[in-house]
CSV table of C-alpha atoms in Angstrom, one decimal:
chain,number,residue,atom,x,y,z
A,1159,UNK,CA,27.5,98.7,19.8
A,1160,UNK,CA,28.1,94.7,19.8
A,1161,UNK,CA,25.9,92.3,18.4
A,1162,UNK,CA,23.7,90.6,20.9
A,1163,UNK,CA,25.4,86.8,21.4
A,1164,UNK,CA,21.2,85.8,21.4
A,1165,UNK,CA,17.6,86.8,21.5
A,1166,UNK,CA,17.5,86.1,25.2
A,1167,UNK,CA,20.8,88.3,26.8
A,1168,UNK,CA,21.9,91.9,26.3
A,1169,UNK,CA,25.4,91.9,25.9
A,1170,UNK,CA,25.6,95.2,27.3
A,1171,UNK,CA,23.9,94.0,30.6
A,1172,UNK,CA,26.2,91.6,31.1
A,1173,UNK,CA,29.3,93.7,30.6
A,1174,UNK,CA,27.8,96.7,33.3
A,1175,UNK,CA,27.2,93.9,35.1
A,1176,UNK,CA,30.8,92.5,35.2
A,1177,UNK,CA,32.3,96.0,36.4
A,1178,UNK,CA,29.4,96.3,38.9
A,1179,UNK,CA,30.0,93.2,40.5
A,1180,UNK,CA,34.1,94.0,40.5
A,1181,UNK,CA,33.5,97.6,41.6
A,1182,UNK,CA,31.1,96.6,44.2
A,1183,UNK,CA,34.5,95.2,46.0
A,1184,UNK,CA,36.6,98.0,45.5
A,1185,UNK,CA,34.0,99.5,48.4
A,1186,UNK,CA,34.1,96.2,50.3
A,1187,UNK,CA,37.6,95.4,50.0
A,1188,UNK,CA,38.1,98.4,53.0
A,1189,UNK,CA,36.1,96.9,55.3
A,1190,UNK,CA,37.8,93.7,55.1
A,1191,UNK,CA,41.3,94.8,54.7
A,1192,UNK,CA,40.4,96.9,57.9
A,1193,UNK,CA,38.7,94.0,59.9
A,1194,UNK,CA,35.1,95.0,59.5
A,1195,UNK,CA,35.9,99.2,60.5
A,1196,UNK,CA,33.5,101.0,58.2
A,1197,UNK,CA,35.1,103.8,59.4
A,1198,UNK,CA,37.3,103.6,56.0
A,1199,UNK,CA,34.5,103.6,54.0
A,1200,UNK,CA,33.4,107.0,55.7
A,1201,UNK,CA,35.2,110.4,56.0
A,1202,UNK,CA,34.3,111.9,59.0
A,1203,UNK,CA,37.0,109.5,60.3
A,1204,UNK,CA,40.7,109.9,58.9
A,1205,UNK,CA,39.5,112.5,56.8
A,1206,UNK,CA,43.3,114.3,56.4
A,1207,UNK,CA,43.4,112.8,52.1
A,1208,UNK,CA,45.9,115.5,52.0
A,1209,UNK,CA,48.5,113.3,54.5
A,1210,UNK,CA,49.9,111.0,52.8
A,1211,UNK,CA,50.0,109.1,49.5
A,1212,UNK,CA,48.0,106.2,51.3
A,1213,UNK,CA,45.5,108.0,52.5
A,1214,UNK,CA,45.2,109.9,49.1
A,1215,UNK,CA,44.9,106.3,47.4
A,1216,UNK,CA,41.9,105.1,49.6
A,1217,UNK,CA,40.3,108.2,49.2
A,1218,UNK,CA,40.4,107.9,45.3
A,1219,UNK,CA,39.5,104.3,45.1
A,1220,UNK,CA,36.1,105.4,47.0
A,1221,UNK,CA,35.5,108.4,45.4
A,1222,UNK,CA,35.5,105.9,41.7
A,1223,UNK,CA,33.4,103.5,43.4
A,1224,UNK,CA,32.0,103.7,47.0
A,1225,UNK,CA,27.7,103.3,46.2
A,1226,UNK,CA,28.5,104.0,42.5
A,1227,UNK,CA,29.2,100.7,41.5
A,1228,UNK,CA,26.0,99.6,44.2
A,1229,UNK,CA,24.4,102.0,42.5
A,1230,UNK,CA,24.8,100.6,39.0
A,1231,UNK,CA,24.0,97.1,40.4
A,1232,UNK,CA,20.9,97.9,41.8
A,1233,UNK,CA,19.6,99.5,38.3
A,1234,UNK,CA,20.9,96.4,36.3
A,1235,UNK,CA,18.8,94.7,39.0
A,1236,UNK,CA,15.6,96.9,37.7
A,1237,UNK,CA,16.1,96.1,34.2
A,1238,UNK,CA,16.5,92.4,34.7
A,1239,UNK,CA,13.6,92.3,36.4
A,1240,UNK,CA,11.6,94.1,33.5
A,1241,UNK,CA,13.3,91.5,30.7
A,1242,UNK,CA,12.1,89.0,32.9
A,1243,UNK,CA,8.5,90.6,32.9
A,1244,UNK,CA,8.2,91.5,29.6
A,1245,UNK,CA,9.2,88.0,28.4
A,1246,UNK,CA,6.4,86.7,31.3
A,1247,UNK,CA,4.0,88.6,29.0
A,1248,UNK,CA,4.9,87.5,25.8
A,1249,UNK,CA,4.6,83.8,27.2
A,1250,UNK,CA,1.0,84.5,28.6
A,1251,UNK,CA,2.3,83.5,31.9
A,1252,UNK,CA,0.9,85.0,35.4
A,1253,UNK,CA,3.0,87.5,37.1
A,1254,UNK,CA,4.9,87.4,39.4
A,1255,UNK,CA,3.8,84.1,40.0
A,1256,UNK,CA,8.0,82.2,39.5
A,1257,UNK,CA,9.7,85.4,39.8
A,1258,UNK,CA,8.9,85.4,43.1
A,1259,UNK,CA,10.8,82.0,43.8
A,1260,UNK,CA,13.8,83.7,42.0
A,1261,UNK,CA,13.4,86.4,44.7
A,1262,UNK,CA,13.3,83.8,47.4
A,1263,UNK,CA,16.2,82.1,46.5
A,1264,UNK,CA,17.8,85.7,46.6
A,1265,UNK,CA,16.5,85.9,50.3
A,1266,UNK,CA,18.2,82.6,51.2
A,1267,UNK,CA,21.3,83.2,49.6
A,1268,UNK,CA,21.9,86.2,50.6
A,1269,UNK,CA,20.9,85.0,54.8
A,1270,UNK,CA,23.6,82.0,53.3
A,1271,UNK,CA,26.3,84.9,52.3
A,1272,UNK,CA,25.2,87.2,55.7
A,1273,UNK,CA,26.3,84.3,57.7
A,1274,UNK,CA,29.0,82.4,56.5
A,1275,UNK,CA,31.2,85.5,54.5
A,1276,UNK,CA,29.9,89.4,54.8
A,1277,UNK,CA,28.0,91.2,57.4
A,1278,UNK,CA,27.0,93.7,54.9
A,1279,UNK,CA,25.0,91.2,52.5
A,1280,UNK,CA,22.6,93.5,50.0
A,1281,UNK,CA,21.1,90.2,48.8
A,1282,UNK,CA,18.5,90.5,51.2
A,1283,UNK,CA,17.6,93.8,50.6
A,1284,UNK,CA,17.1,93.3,46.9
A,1285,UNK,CA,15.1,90.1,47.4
A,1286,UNK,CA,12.9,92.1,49.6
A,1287,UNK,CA,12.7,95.1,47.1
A,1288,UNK,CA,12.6,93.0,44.1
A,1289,UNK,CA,9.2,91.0,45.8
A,1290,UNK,CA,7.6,94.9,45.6
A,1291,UNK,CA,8.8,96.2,42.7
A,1292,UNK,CA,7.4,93.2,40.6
A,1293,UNK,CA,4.0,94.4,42.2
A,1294,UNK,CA,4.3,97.9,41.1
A,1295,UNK,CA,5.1,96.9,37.8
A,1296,UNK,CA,2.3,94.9,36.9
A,1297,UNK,CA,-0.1,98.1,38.0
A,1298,UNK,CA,1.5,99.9,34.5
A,1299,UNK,CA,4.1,102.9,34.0
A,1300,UNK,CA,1.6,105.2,36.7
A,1301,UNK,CA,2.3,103.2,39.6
A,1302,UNK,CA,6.2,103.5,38.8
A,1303,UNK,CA,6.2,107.0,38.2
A,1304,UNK,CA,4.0,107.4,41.4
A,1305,UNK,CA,6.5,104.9,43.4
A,1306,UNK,CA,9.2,106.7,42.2
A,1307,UNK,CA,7.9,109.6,43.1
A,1308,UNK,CA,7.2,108.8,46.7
A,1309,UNK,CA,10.3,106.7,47.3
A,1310,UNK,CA,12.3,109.5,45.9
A,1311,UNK,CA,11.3,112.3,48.0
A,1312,UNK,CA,10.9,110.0,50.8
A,1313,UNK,CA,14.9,108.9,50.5
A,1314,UNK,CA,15.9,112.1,49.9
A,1315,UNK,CA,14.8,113.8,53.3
A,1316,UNK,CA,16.0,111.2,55.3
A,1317,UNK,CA,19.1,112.0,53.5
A,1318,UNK,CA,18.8,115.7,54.2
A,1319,UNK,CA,17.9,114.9,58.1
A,1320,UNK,CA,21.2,113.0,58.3
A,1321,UNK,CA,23.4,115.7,56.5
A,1322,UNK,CA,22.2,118.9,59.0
A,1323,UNK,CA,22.3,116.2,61.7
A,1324,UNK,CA,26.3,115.5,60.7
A,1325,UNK,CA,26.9,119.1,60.0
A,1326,UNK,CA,24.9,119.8,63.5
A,1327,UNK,CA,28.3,117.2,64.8
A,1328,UNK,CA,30.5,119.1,62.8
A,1329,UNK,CA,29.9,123.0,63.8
A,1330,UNK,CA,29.6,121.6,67.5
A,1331,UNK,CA,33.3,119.7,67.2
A,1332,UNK,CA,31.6,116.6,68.2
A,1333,UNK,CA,32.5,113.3,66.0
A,1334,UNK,CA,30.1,111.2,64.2
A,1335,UNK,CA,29.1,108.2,66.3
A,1336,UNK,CA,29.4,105.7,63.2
A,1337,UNK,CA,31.9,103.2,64.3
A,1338,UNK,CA,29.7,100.3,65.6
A,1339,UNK,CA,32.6,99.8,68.0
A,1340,UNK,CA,31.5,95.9,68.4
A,1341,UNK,CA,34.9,94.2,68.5
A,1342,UNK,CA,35.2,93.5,65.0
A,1343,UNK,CA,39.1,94.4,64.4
A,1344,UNK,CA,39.8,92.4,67.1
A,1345,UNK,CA,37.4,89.1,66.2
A,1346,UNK,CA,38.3,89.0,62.4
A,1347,UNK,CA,41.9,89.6,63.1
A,1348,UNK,CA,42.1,86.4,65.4
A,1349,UNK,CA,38.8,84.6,65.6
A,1350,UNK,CA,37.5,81.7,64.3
A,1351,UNK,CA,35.6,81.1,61.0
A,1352,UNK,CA,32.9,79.9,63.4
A,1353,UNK,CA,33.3,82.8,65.9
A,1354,UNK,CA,32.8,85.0,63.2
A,1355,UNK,CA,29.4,83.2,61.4
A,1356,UNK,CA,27.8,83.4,65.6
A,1357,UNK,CA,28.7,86.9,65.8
A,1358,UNK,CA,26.9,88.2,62.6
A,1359,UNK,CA,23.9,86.1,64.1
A,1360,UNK,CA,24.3,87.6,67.4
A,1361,UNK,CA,24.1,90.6,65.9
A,1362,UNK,CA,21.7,89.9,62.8
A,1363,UNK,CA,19.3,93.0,63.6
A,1364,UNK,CA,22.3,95.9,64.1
A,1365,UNK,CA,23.8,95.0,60.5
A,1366,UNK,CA,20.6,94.6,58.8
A,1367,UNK,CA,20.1,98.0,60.1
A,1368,UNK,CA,21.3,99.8,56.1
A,1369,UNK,CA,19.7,97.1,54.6
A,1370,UNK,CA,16.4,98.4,55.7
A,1371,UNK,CA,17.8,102.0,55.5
A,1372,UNK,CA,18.1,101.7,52.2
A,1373,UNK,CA,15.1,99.6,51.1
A,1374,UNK,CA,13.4,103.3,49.2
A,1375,UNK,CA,16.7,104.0,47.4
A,1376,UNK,CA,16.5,100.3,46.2
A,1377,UNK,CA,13.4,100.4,45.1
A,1378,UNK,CA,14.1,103.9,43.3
A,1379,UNK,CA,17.0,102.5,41.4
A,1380,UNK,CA,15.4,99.1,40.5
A,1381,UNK,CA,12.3,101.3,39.1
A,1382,UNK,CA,14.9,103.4,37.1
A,1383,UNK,CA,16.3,100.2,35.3
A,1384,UNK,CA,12.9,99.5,34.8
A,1385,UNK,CA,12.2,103.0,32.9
A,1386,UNK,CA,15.7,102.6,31.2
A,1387,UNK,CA,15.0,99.2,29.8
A,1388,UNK,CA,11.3,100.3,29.0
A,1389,UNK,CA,12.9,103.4,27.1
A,1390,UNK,CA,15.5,101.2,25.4
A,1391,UNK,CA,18.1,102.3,26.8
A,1392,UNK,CA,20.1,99.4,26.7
A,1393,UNK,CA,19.6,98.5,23.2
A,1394,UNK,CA,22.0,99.2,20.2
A,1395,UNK,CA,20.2,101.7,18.0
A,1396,UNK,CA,19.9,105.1,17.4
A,1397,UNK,CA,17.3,106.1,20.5
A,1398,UNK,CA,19.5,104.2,22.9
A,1399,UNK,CA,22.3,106.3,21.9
A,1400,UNK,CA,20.3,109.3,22.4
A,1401,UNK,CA,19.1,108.5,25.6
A,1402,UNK,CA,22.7,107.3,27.0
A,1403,UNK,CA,24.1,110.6,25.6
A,1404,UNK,CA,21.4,112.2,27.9
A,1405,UNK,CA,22.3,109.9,30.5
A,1406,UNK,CA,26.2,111.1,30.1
A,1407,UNK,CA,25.7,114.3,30.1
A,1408,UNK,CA,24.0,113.6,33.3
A,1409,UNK,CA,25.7,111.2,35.5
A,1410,UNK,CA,29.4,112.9,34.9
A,1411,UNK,CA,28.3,116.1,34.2
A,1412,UNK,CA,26.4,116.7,37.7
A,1413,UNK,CA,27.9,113.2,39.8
A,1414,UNK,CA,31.7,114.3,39.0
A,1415,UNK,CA,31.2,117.6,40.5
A,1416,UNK,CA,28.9,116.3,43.2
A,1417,UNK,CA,30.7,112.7,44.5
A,1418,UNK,CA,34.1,115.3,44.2
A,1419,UNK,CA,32.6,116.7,48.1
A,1420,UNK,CA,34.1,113.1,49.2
A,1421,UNK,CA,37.5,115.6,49.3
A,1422,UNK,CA,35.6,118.0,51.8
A,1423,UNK,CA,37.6,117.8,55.3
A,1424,UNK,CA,34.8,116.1,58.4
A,1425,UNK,CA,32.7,114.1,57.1
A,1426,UNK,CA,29.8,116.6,56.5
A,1427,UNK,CA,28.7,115.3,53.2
A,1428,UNK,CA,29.4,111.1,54.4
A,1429,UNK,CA,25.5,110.2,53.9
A,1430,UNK,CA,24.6,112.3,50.8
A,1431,UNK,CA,27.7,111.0,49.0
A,1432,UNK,CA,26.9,107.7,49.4
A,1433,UNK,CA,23.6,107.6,49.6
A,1434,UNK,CA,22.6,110.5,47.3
A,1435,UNK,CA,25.1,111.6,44.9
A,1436,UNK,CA,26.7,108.1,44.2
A,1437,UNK,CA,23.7,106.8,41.8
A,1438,UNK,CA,24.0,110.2,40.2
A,1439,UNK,CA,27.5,109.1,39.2
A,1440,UNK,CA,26.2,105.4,38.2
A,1441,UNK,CA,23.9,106.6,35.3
A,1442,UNK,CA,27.1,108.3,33.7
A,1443,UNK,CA,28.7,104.7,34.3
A,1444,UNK,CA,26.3,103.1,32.7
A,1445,UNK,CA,26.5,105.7,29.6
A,1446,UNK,CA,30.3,105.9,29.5
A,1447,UNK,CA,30.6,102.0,29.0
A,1448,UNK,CA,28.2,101.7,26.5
A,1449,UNK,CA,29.8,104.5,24.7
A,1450,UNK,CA,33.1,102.6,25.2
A,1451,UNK,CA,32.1,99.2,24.0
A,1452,UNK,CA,30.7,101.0,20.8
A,1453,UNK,CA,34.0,102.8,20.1
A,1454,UNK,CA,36.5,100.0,21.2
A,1455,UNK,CA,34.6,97.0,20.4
A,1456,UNK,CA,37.7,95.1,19.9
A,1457,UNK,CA,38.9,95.5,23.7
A,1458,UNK,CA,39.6,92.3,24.9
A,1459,UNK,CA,38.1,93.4,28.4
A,1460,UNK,CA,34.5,93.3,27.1
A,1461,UNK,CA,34.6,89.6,26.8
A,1462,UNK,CA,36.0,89.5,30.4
A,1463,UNK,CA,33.3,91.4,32.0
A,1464,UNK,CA,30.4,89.8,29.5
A,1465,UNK,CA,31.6,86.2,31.2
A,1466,UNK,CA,31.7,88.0,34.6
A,1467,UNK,CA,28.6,89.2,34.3
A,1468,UNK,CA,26.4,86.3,33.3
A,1469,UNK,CA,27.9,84.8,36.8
A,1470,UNK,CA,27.1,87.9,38.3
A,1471,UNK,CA,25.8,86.3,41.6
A,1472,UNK,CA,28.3,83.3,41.5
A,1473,UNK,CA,31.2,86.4,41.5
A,1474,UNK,CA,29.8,88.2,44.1
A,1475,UNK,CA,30.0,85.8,46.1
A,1476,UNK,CA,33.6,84.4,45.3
A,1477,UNK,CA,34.9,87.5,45.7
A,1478,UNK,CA,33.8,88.1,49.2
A,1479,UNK,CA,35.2,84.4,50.3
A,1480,UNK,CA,38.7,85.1,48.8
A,1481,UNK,CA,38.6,88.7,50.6
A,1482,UNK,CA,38.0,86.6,53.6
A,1483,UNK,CA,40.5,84.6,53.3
A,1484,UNK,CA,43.3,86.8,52.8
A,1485,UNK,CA,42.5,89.4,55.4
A,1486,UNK,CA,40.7,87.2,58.1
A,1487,UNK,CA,42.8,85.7,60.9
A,1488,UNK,CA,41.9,82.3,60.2
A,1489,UNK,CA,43.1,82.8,56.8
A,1490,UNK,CA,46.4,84.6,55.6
A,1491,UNK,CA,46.0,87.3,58.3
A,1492,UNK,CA,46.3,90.3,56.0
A,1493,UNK,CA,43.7,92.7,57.8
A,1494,UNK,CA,45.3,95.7,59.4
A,1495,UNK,CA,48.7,95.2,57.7
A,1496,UNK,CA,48.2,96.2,54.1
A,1497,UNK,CA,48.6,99.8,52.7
A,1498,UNK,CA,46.2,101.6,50.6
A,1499,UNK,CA,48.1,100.7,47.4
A,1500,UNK,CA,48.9,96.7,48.3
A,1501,UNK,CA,44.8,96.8,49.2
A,1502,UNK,CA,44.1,98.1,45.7
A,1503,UNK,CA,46.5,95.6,44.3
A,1504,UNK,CA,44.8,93.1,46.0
A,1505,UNK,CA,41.5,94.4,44.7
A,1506,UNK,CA,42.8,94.4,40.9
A,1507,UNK,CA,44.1,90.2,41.8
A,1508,UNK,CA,40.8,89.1,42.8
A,1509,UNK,CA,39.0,91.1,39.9
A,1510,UNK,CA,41.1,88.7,37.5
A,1511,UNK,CA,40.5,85.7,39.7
A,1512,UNK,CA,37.3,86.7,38.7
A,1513,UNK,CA,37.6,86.6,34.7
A,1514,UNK,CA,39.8,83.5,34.8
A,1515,UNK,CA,37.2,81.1,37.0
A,1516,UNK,CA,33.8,82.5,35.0
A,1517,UNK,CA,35.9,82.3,32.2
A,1518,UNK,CA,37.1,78.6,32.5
A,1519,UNK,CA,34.0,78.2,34.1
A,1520,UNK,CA,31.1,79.0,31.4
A,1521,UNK,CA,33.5,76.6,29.0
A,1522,UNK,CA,32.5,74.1,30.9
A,1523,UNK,CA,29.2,74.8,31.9
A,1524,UNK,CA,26.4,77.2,30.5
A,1525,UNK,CA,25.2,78.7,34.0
A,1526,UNK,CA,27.2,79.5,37.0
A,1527,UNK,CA,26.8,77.3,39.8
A,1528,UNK,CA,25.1,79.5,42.0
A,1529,UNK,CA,22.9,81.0,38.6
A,1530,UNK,CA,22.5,77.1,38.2
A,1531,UNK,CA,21.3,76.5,41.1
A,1532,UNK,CA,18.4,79.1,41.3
A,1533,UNK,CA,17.2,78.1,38.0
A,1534,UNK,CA,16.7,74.3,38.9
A,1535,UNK,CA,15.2,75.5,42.3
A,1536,UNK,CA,12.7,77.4,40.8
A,1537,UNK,CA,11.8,75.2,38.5
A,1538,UNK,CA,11.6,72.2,40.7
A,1539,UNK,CA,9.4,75.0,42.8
A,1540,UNK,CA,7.3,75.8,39.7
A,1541,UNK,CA,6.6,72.2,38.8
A,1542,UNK,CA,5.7,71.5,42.1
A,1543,UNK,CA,3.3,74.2,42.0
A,1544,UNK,CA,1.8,73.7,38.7
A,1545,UNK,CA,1.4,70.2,39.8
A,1546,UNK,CA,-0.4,71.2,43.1
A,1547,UNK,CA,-2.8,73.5,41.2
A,1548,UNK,CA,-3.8,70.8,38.7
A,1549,UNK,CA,-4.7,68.5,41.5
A,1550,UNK,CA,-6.5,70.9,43.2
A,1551,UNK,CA,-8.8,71.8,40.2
A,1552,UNK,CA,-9.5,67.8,39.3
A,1553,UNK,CA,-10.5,67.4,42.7
């Protein structure tokens, strides 16, 4: 495993974190290279993989990354959340006390990022399960095995319900009513930047709708990086290594067979997939990379997604504005006229825009803009607070 560059970072964070960020587009890249259909993120839709080479490309892409790179995000989210914790204890500092302005400025920038570039935002979502998760986790390792617990089975019959309600669809020959059907082909292929930012607010409560859907599975996952990072997972010694090889063994050994269902004909196994069997998949991610950067240290693409990674939110973010641009009607125009394999390419173009701008970017600066600008927030919050507090008791 690589050396740590300090005290205060996991390099290995930081590199999951870089191919979570890049594979969380190769899921969003469809809907904007399809003008907001999620229809190609689903299969119950063109589900024929078998017709063509281009259909056979989108359906690989998805099966590699559709909710497994989400997946992996959301437990990086967890264990940040617990280095940030632990370090709160080691300082004698009240928690959650400023962590919960970090999750505020999550909120805002993710209601920023709803509006102005992505209907499908999952910054709001996490602000809103990071705000209860740092409660559980100052009630001790019971309350998150009991949250777990609950969350867990909780998520997982809805899940169910869904499945024998799509499989109900699928024995009757009736289709799935997914397609929200709201005009958006038409909109993003020749509307306005504006006309686009009214209709997400227009329609704030229907596409908020999975972010609420999934608010147990987030907090599942973010709990999980908690228990990793508790466990040591993360760390480069000998009971890391141990518990990623359990990890392995896991994730591939049960989420290849699993996530392979994606290649079942109608659609039947749509919400498990994604929903379900996807983090399966993103524990053997986590695993496989660690494994990687211990046996091919020298890989220049570690470095690449370690700079990526420390700008994680900066990225994001990026990469969803340049999507926009080239497929959106007020930009190049691109939506509805690429193939599977010139909407990969694009993918794999924006991915290095990616390492090039963090990578100029952290020479000049140590934080990236948007990182920046949550830091100074919160402080400026914090000191403000502090400040209030002290008043309050002298008077």
């Amino acid at each position: 495993m690589m050396k740590e560059a300090s005290n205060e970072r996991i390099r290995l964070l930081d590199i999951l974190r870089g191919f979570a960020i890049m594979g969380t587009l190769g899921t969003n890249i469809w809907l904007f290279a399809h003008l907001g259909n999620v229809d190609y993120l689903f299969t119950y839709a063109h589900n024929h993989w078998w017709a063509s080479a281009d259909v056979f490309i989108r359906y690989l892409v998805l099966f590699l990354v559709n909710g497994k790179l989400l997946g992996l995000l959301t437990i990086l989210f967890g264990a940040g959340l617990e280095l940030q914790y632990s370090r709160s204890l080691a300082r004698k500092k009240r928690w959650p006390g400023p962590y919960l302005l970090t999750a505020l400025f999550l909120l805002l920038e993710g209601l920023l990022h709803y509006t102005l570039v992505l209907e499908y935002d999952i910054l709001m979502s996490y602000a809103l399960t990071a705000v209860i998760v740092a409660w559980v986790v100052k009630r001790g390792d019971r309350a998150v095995k009991r949250t777990m617990w609950i969350t867990g089975i909780f998520h997982g019959m809805l899940i169910l319900l869904l499945f024998a309600s799509s499989l109900g669809l699928y024995l009757s020959g009736e289709s799935m009513p997914m397609n929200h059907a709201l005009g958006t082909e038409a909109l993003y292929g020749s509307g306005t930047w504006l006309e686009q930012m009214a209709f997400r607010l227009a329609n704030f409560g229907f596409f908020r709708t999975e972010a609420v859907f999934v608010l147990p599975l987030n907090i599942f996952l973010f709990l999980t990086g908690v228990r990793l990072m508790r466990a040591g997972a993360f760390h480069p010694d000998e009971r890391g290594r141990e518990i990623r090889r359990r990890m392995l063994k896991l994730g591939l050994g049960a989420g290849i067979p699993l996530n392979l269902l994606l290649f079942v004909p109608g659609g039947v196994f749509d919400f498990p997939l994604r929903y379900l069997f996807a983090p399966v998949m993103a524990v053997g991610y986590i695993a496989l990379l660690a494994l990687l950067t211990e046996r091919f240290s020298r890989w220049p693409i570690w470095p690449m997604l370690e700079r990526t990674g420390k700008m994680a939110l900066s990225c994001y973010v990026l990469q969803n504005a340049l999507a926009s641009v080239i497929f959106y009607g007020w930009g190049l125009g691109l939506g509805g006229e690429t193939s599977s394999l010139m909407t990969a390419v694009i993918w794999l173009l924006i991915c290095l825009t990616l390492v090039l701008f963090s990578g100029i970017w952290l020479r000049l600066f140590k934080q990236g803009p948007l990182e920046a600008a949550r830091k100074t927030m919160t402080r400026r919050l914090s000191a403000r607070e502090r400040k209030h507090a002290s008043q309050t008791i002298s008077g």
